[in-house]
Coordinates of C-alpha atoms in Angstrom, one line a residue:
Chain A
X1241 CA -12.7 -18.3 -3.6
X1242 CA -12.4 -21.4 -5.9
X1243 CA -10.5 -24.3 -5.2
X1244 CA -9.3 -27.3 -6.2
X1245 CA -7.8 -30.3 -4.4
X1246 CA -4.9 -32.2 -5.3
X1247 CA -3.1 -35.0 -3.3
X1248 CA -5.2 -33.7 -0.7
X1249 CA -3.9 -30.7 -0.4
X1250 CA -6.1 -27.4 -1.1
X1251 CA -5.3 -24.9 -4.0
X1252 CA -6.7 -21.5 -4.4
X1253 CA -7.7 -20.5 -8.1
X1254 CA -6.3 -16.9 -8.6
X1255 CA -5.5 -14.9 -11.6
X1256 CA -2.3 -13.1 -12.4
X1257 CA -2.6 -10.2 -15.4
X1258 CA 0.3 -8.9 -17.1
X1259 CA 0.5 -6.4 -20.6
X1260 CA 0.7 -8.9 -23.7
X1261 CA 3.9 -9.0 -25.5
X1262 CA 4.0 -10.2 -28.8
X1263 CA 3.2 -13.9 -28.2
X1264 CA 5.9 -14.1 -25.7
X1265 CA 4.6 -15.8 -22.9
X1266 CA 5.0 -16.4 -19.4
X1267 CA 6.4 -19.1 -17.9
X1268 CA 5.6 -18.0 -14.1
X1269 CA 4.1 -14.6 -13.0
X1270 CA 6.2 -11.4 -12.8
X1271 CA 7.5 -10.8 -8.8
X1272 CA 5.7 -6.9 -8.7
X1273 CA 9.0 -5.0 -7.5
X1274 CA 6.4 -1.8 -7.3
X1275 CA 6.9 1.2 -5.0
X1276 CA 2.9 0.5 -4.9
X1277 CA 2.9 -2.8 -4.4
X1278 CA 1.0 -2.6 -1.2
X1279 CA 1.6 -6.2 0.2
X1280 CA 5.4 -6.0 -0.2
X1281 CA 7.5 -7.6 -3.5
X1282 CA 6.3 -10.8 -4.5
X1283 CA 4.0 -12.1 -7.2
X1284 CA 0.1 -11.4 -6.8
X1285 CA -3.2 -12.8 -8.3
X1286 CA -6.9 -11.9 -8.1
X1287 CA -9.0 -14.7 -6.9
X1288 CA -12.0 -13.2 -9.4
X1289 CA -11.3 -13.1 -12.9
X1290 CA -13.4 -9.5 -13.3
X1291 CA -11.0 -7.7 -11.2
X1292 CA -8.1 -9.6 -13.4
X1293 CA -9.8 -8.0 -16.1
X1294 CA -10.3 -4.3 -14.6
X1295 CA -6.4 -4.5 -14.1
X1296 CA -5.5 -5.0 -17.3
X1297 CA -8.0 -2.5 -18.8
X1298 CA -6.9 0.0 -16.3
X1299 CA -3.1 -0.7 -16.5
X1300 CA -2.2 -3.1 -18.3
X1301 CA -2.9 -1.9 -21.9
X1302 CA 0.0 0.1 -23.7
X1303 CA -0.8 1.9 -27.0
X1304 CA -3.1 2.1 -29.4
X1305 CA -3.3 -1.6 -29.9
X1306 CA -2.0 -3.1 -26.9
X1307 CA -3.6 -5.5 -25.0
X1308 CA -3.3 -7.8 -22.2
X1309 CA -3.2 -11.4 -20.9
X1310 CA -4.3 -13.4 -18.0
X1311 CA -3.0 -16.3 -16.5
X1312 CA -4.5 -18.7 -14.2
X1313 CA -2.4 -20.8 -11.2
X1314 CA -3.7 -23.1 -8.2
X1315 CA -1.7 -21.4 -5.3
X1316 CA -0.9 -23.4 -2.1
X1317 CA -2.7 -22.2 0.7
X1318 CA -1.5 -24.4 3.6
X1319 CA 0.9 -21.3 5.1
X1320 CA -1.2 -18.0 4.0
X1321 CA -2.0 -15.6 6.1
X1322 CA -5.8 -15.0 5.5
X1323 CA -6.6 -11.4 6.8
X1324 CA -9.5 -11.3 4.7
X1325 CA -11.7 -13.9 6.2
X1326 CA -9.9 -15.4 9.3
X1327 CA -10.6 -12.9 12.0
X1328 CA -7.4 -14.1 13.9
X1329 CA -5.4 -13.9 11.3
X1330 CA -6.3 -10.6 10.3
X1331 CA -5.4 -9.0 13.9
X1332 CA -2.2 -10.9 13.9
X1333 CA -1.4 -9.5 10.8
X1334 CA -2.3 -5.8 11.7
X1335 CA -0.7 -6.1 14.8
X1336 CA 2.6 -6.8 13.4
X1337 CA 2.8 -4.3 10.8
X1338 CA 1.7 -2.0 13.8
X1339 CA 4.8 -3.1 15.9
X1340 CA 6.5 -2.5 13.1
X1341 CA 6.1 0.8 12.6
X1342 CA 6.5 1.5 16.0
X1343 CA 9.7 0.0 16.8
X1344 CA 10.5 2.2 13.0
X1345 CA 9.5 5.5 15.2
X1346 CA 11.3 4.5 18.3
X1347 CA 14.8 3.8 16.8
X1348 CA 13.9 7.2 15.2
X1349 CA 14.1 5.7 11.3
X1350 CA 11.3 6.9 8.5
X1351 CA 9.3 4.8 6.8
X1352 CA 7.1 4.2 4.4
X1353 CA 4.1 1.8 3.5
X1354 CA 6.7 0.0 1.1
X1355 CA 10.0 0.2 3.6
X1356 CA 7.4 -1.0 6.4
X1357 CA 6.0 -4.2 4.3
X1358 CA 9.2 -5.0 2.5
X1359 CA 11.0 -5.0 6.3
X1360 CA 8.7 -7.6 6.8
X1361 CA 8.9 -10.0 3.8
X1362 CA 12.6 -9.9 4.2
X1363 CA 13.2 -10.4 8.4
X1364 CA 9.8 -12.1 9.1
X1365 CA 7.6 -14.1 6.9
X1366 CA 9.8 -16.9 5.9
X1367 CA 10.9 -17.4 9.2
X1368 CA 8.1 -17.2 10.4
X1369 CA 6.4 -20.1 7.9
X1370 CA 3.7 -17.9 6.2
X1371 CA 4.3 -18.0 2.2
X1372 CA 1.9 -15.8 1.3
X1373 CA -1.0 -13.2 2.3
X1374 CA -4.5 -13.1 1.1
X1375 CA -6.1 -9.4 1.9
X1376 CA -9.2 -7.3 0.0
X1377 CA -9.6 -3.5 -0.6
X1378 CA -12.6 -1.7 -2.1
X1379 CA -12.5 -1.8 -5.9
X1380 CA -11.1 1.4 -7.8
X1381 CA -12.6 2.5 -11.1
X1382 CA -10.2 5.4 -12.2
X1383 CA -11.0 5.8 -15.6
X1384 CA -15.3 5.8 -14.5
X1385 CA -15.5 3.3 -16.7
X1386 CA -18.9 2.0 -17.0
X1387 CA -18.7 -1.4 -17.4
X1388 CA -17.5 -1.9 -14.3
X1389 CA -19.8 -4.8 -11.8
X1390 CA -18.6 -3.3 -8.6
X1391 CA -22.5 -2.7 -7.3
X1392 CA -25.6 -2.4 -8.7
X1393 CA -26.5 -0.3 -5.8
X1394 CA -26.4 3.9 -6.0
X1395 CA -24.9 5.1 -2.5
X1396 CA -27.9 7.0 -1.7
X1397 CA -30.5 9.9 -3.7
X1398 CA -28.1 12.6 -2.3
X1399 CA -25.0 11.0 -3.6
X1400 CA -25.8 8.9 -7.1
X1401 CA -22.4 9.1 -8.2
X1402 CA -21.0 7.3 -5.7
X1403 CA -21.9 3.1 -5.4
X1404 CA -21.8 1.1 -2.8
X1405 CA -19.0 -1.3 -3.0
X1406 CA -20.4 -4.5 -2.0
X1407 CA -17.7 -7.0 -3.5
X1408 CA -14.3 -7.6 -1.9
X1409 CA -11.2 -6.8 -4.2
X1410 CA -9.4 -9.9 -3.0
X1411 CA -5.6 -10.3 -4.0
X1412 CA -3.6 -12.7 -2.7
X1413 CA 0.3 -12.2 -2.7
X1414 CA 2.7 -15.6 -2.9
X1415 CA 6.3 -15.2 -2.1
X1416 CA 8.0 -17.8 -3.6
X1417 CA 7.1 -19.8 -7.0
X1418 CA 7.2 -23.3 -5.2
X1419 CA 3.9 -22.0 -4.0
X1420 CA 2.6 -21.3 -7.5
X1421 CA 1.3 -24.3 -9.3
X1422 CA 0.2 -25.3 -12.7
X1423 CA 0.8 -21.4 -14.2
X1424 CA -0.6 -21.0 -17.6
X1425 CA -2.1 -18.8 -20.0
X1426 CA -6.0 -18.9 -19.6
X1427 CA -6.7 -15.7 -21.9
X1428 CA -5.1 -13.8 -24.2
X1429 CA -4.8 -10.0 -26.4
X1430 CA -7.9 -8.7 -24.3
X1431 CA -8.7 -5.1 -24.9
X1432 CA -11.6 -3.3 -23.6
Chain B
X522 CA -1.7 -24.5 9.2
X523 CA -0.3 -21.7 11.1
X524 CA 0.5 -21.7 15.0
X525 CA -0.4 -18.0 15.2
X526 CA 0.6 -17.9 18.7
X527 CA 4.0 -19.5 18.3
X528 CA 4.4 -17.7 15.0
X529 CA 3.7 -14.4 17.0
X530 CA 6.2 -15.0 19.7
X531 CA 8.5 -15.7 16.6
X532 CA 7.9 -11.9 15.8
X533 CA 8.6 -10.4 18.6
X534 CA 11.6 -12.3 19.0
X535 CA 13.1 -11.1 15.8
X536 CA 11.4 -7.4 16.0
X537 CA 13.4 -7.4 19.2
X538 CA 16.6 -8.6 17.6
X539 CA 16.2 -5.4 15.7
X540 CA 18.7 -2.5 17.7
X541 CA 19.2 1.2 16.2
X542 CA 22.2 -0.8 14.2
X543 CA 20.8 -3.6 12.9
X544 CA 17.6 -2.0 11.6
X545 CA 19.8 0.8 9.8
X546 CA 21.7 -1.7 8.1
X547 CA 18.7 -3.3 6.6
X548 CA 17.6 0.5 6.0
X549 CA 20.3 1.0 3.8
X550 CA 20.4 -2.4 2.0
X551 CA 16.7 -1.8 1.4
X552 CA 17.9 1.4 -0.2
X553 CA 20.4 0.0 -2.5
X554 CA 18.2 -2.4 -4.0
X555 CA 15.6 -0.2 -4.2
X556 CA 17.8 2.1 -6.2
X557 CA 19.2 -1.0 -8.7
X558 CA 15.6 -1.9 -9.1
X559 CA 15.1 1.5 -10.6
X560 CA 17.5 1.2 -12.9
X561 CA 16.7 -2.0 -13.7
X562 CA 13.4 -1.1 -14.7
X563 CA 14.6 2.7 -17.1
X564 CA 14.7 4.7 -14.2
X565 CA 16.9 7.3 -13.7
X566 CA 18.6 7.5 -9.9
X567 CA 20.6 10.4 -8.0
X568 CA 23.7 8.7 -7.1
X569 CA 25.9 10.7 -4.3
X570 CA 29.6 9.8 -5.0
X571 CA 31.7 10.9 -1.8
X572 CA 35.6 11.7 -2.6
X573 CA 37.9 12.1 0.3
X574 CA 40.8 14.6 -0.4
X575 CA 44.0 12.3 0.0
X576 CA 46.4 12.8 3.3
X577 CA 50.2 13.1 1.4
X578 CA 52.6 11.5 4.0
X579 CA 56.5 12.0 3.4
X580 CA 57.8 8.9 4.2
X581 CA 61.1 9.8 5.3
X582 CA 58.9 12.3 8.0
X583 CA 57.0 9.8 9.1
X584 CA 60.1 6.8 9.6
X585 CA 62.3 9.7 12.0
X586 CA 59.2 10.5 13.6
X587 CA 59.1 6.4 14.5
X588 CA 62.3 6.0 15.3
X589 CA 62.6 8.9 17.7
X590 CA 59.3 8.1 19.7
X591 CA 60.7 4.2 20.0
X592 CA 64.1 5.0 20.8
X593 CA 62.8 6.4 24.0
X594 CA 65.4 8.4 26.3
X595 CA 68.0 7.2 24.6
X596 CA 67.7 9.5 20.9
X597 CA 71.6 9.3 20.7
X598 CA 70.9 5.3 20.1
X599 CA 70.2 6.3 16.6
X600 CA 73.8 7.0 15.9
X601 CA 74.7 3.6 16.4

């Protein structure tokens, strides 16, 4: 991940995409309210601009001529949670969404993936000191676009339509803009 | 830097602070905002309206039915 360092504290570099609107632009990033949003509400970035990119193309773009933007920030990383690459707290942080669910199941209330991480941005996190989450999944391409640096690896001669996904999707979601730093536009009205 | 092991105790604490109540009170505030999110953003939402059938009391039924249990044994203290 790329950082910089200012007043000696550490920033992380990440990206935040969002649909381009007629020369309107941000100010800060858009908090993702999504049913989807799989790390709870809050605003999220890509620490590689490529993935930035393959969100816009995939989702980003509305119409015929729309296009997207991408913004750049320096995020403060002195209270994330790092379950990507810190092994502890990656356990932590899968323990607790596990005791979650299971105090959901004894107290006999459903849930769901968004009920289970939005109980815990609202009850836990802040009180807890952590202002944000960095975590990875394997990249999507659901369009088979073929553009796409994922791998350069076929899975195997039996399965060639399948690659093996060697790069972390990394995301990082802050919770609160105090956290964001520095957010500007880095490019704009890209298509694909 | 984060004190996972005090920040872990921290959780427990506050999962624990969580009764059958508590967590169904956050249940259904996490429901209403969920719902004025989704109209927020064009979405259309099924919104249950319940309406009680008003209880009609006749007022003048209601103050001899006071003043008869108060007055005790003595009902004749009404013709006073």
């Amino acid at each position: 991940m790329k950082r910089v360092t200012e007043n000696g504290k550490s920033y992380i570099i990440g990206y935040h995409t969002q649909e381009h609107r007629n020369n309107n632009f941000l100010k800060h990033p858009i908090e993702c309210k999504s049913i989807d949003a799989w790390l709870g509400k809050g605003n999220y970035f890509w620490v590689d601009i490529e993935f930035a990119k393959y969100w816009g193309e995939d989702f980003k773009i509305k119409g015929k001529n729309g296009s997207y933007d991408i913004y750049i920030a320096n995020l403060n990383e002195e209270k994330f949670l790092n379950a990507t690459f810190n092994e502890e707290h990656y356990y932590y942080f899968k323990s607790w969404i596990e005791s979650a669910i299971s105090h959901f199941k004894k107290l006999k209330k459903s849930y769901t993936l968004k009920r289970i991480h939005d109980f815990l941005r609202d009850n836990f996190y802040e009180e807890m000191g952590i202002t944000g989450i960095i975590f990875d999944d394997l990249p999507t391409n659901p369009y088979k676009k073929t553009n796409r640096k994922y791998s350069l690896v076929i899975h195997s001669d039996e399965k060639q339509h399948e690659f093996f996904y060697y790069n972390k999707r990394i995301q990082i979601v802050v919770f609160k803009l105090e956290n964001i730093n520095k957010f500007a536009l880095h490019l704009k009205e890209q298509k694909n | 830097m984060l004190d996972l092991k005090k920040i872990d105790k921290k959780f427990n604490e506050i999962l624990a602070s969580f009764d059958e109540a508590k967590l169904q009170q956050w249940i259904d505030f996490s429901n209403t905002r969920e719902q004025l999110e989704l109209l927020e953003l064009g979405h259309s939402v099924n919104v249950i309206v319940e309406q009680s059938t008003p209880n009609y009391i006749n007022p003048q039924e209601l103050l001899v039915k006071v003043n008869l249990e108060t007055a005790g044994e003595n009902n004749y203290a009404l013709a006073a």
